[in-house]
DNA sequence: CTTGAACCTAACGTAACGTGAGGTTGTAGC
DNA sequence: GCTACAACCTCACGTTACGTTAGGTTCAAG
């Protein structure tokens, strides 16, 4: 009952002051991050000025994105290099942002490809995603010169044409898949048309450059042994197209 | 025992193919996202081609950062607008990135301020963070003209001087805090020196512009009622400094 | 003395699995 | 047929930072 400030705060008061929830303060107490120095006889928490001070520190560190565990380590270590921690934290954060940025790019690409069509099915979306995943993985196998050439051709074709082609791929893949599942013979006329279109699109991409085409085939072989994305269906489609092309050479 | 592909995969095989863990596949089964169509008599999971196909779709969507719940909704809805989902997702992601970027900026600022000193304590780190938090909150209250003026002055002072001042703030605050806790009288000579330095730094910031100084004082009053960051200690320091300044006017 | 606000503890729920524990099945070699 | 050992099975707890009841006690005002 001092005229001075009440010397110790109850949870609700502290919560209101800091904008944290009562539950949060309970939790901090629970994990031993911030345990009030005193209690009333009834067991009510009483936060002293020192406690409030510690909470202030906690909030500052939380503001930097530190986890409660890290905060405890920081505050409980008497000798401590803030710079090291910050820089470490910063590195992790940058890594995260890079990942998220990449994800964002992908989504934007997907959105762009989809927006050229009216409406689409979930399967079309998945196919589009697969094309992108594959191109990303392919990219790793090109030599810098090959990459340059591909990009050069990309510039030559113009943005619009690229978007057209990119929108056509998933569609084509879906049709081929349908024929495969239906068990249509590769020499069937419908399949022949699809195969022809397929090869045209591939040529437009590789520019007919045999080195790059070889690279692509190489990748397919490589990828077989690499764990991860299911290249199986894609590979099957490739084989199906190959058979169709072979059948077209000697039409009966 | 077909010569055709084994028709159905066991968990381990599927796991190896996709790079997922067995536990993950168990989990997908558990939540009903991907339940194998068949089981052996012994209860071993058998994934058919259709199941593998669904998993492929799942992985594609996961690659876009969708949650398992969202994926289920997408795959289980027969009619579905991929574009809407993608754009929604994209918006959320952009928001996240913005936040993280902001956090990153803060950390960089902190790192820059700290790097001008050799080593520091945790308390110094916290003080630095507080200064930044406060400036961020102050910023909201300035009119565009005031902001322009402050930035103008910032450019005038030069980067180096700014960093000097910014590094000095936390230090000064820590000293003032120490004197307060020690209960030193505001008229004490040490406090007087601190207060003088304090006012100098403030002047350098506001440029002596009374409108801006008034804004700052206004903010302090405003902030009292706004929930959130603990302005208490800062306010106390302000009062302490005020008393010190008053004491200096009529030195006994 | 009552009432309502503020407090207490305890316990479950969140997302997407990792990591055992403890038991059954499949298969290879002897 | 026996014995390993790999692969499979089903629980079930741990992870982060709290939100959200539920059921009971204490405080402050009228």
Coordinates of C-alpha atoms in Angstrom, one line a residue, chain A residues 50-237:
Chain A
X50 CA 13.2 -7.5 -11.6
X51 CA 10.8 -9.9 -13.1
X52 CA 9.3 -7.2 -15.3
X53 CA 12.8 -6.3 -16.4
X54 CA 13.5 -9.9 -17.4
X55 CA 10.3 -10.0 -19.4
X56 CA 11.3 -6.8 -21.2
X57 CA 14.5 -8.6 -22.2
X58 CA 12.5 -11.7 -23.2
X59 CA 10.2 -9.6 -25.4
X60 CA 13.1 -7.8 -27.1
X61 CA 14.7 -11.1 -28.0
X62 CA 11.5 -12.6 -29.1
X63 CA 11.1 -9.6 -31.4
X64 CA 14.2 -10.8 -33.1
X65 CA 12.7 -14.1 -33.8
X66 CA 14.6 -16.1 -31.2
X67 CA 13.0 -19.2 -29.8
X68 CA 12.2 -19.3 -26.1
X69 CA 14.9 -21.9 -25.7
X70 CA 17.4 -19.6 -27.3
X71 CA 16.3 -16.7 -25.2
X72 CA 16.8 -18.7 -22.0
X73 CA 20.2 -19.6 -23.1
X74 CA 21.1 -16.1 -23.9
X75 CA 19.7 -14.6 -20.7
X76 CA 21.2 -17.3 -18.5
X77 CA 24.6 -17.2 -19.9
X78 CA 26.6 -14.6 -18.0
X79 CA 29.2 -14.0 -20.6
X80 CA 27.7 -13.9 -24.0
X81 CA 28.5 -12.6 -27.4
X82 CA 25.4 -11.0 -28.9
X83 CA 27.0 -10.5 -32.2
X84 CA 27.7 -14.1 -32.8
X85 CA 24.1 -15.0 -31.9
X86 CA 22.7 -12.3 -34.1
X87 CA 24.8 -13.3 -37.0
X88 CA 24.0 -17.0 -36.6
X89 CA 20.4 -16.2 -36.4
X90 CA 20.6 -13.9 -39.4
X91 CA 22.2 -16.6 -41.5
X92 CA 19.4 -19.1 -40.7
X93 CA 16.8 -16.5 -41.4
X94 CA 18.4 -15.6 -44.8
X95 CA 18.4 -19.3 -45.7
X96 CA 14.7 -19.5 -44.9
X97 CA 13.9 -16.4 -46.9
X98 CA 15.8 -17.8 -49.8
X99 CA 13.7 -21.0 -49.6
X100 CA 10.5 -19.1 -49.3
X101 CA 11.5 -16.8 -52.2
X102 CA 12.1 -19.8 -54.3
X103 CA 8.8 -21.2 -53.4
X104 CA 7.2 -17.9 -54.3
X105 CA 8.9 -17.9 -57.7
X106 CA 7.5 -21.4 -58.3
X107 CA 4.0 -20.3 -57.4
X108 CA 4.2 -17.3 -59.6
X109 CA 5.3 -19.4 -62.4
X110 CA 2.5 -21.8 -61.9
X111 CA 0.0 -18.9 -61.6
X112 CA 1.3 -17.4 -64.8
X113 CA 1.0 -20.7 -66.7
X114 CA -2.5 -21.4 -65.4
X115 CA -3.8 -17.9 -65.9
X116 CA -3.5 -18.4 -69.7
X117 CA -6.3 -20.9 -69.4
X118 CA -9.8 -20.4 -68.2
X119 CA -10.3 -23.1 -65.6
X120 CA -8.3 -26.3 -64.9
X121 CA -8.5 -29.5 -63.0
X122 CA -6.4 -30.5 -60.1
X123 CA -4.6 -32.9 -62.4
X124 CA -3.6 -30.2 -64.7
X125 CA -2.2 -28.3 -61.8
X126 CA -0.2 -31.3 -60.7
X127 CA 1.1 -31.8 -64.2
X128 CA 2.2 -28.2 -64.4
X129 CA 4.0 -28.6 -61.1
X130 CA 5.7 -31.7 -62.4
X131 CA 7.0 -30.0 -65.5
X132 CA 8.5 -27.3 -63.4
X133 CA 10.1 -29.8 -61.0
X134 CA 11.6 -31.6 -63.8
X135 CA 13.0 -28.5 -65.5
X136 CA 14.5 -27.5 -62.1
X137 CA 16.2 -30.9 -61.8
X138 CA 17.3 -30.9 -65.5
X139 CA 18.8 -27.5 -65.0
X140 CA 21.5 -28.8 -62.7
X141 CA 22.8 -31.1 -65.4
X142 CA 23.5 -28.5 -68.0
X143 CA 26.9 -27.0 -68.6
X144 CA 27.0 -23.2 -68.3
X145 CA 27.2 -23.0 -72.1
X146 CA 24.2 -25.1 -72.6
X147 CA 22.3 -23.0 -70.1
X148 CA 23.3 -19.9 -71.9
X149 CA 22.1 -21.3 -75.2
X150 CA 18.8 -22.4 -73.8
X151 CA 18.2 -19.0 -72.3
X152 CA 19.3 -17.3 -75.5
X153 CA 16.7 -19.3 -77.4
X154 CA 14.2 -18.4 -74.8
X155 CA 14.8 -14.8 -75.5
X156 CA 14.6 -15.4 -79.2
X157 CA 11.2 -17.1 -79.0
X158 CA 9.6 -14.3 -77.0
X159 CA 7.8 -14.5 -73.8
X160 CA 4.4 -15.1 -75.3
X161 CA 5.4 -18.1 -77.3
X162 CA 7.1 -19.5 -74.2
X163 CA 4.0 -19.2 -72.2
X164 CA 2.1 -20.9 -74.9
X165 CA 4.4 -23.8 -75.0
X166 CA 4.5 -24.1 -71.2
X167 CA 0.8 -24.1 -71.1
X168 CA 0.6 -26.8 -73.7
X169 CA 3.0 -29.2 -72.0
X170 CA 0.7 -30.3 -69.1
X171 CA -2.2 -30.6 -71.5
X172 CA -0.2 -32.8 -73.8
X173 CA 1.1 -34.9 -71.0
X174 CA -2.4 -35.5 -69.7
X175 CA -3.6 -36.7 -73.1
X176 CA -0.7 -39.0 -73.4
X177 CA -1.3 -40.4 -70.0
X178 CA -4.9 -41.0 -70.8
X179 CA -4.0 -42.9 -74.0
X180 CA -1.5 -45.0 -72.0
X181 CA -4.0 -45.9 -69.4
X182 CA -6.5 -46.7 -72.0
X183 CA -3.9 -49.1 -73.4
X184 CA -4.0 -47.5 -76.9
X185 CA -1.4 -49.0 -79.2
X186 CA 1.5 -46.6 -79.9
X187 CA 0.9 -46.9 -83.6
X188 CA -2.6 -45.6 -83.3
X189 CA -3.2 -42.5 -85.2
X190 CA -4.2 -40.4 -82.2
X191 CA -1.0 -41.4 -80.4
X192 CA 1.0 -40.7 -83.5
X193 CA -0.3 -37.1 -83.5
X194 CA 0.4 -36.7 -79.9
X195 CA 3.9 -38.0 -80.4
X196 CA 4.6 -35.7 -83.3
X197 CA 3.5 -32.7 -81.2
X198 CA 5.6 -33.9 -78.3
X199 CA 8.7 -34.1 -80.4
X200 CA 8.0 -30.7 -81.9
X201 CA 7.8 -29.2 -78.5
X202 CA 11.0 -30.9 -77.4
X203 CA 12.8 -29.6 -80.6
X204 CA 11.6 -26.1 -79.8
X205 CA 13.1 -26.4 -76.4
X206 CA 16.4 -28.0 -77.4
X207 CA 16.7 -26.2 -80.7
X208 CA 17.6 -29.5 -82.3
X209 CA 21.0 -29.2 -80.7
X210 CA 22.1 -32.8 -80.3
X211 CA 24.4 -32.1 -77.4
X212 CA 21.5 -30.8 -75.4
X213 CA 19.2 -33.6 -76.5
X214 CA 21.8 -36.0 -75.4
X215 CA 22.0 -34.2 -72.0
X216 CA 18.4 -34.6 -71.5
X217 CA 18.4 -38.3 -72.3
X218 CA 21.4 -38.7 -70.0
X219 CA 19.5 -37.0 -67.2
X220 CA 16.6 -39.5 -67.5
X221 CA 19.1 -42.3 -67.2
X222 CA 20.8 -40.6 -64.2
X223 CA 17.6 -39.8 -62.4
X224 CA 16.6 -43.5 -62.3
X225 CA 19.1 -44.1 -59.6
X226 CA 18.6 -40.9 -57.7
X227 CA 16.1 -41.2 -54.9
X228 CA 13.3 -38.8 -54.9
X229 CA 10.7 -37.6 -57.4
X230 CA 8.9 -40.3 -59.1
X231 CA 10.4 -40.4 -62.6
X232 CA 8.6 -43.6 -63.3
X233 CA 5.5 -42.3 -64.9
X234 CA 7.5 -39.7 -66.9
X235 CA 9.9 -42.4 -68.0
X236 CA 7.0 -44.5 -69.1
X237 CA 5.6 -41.7 -71.1

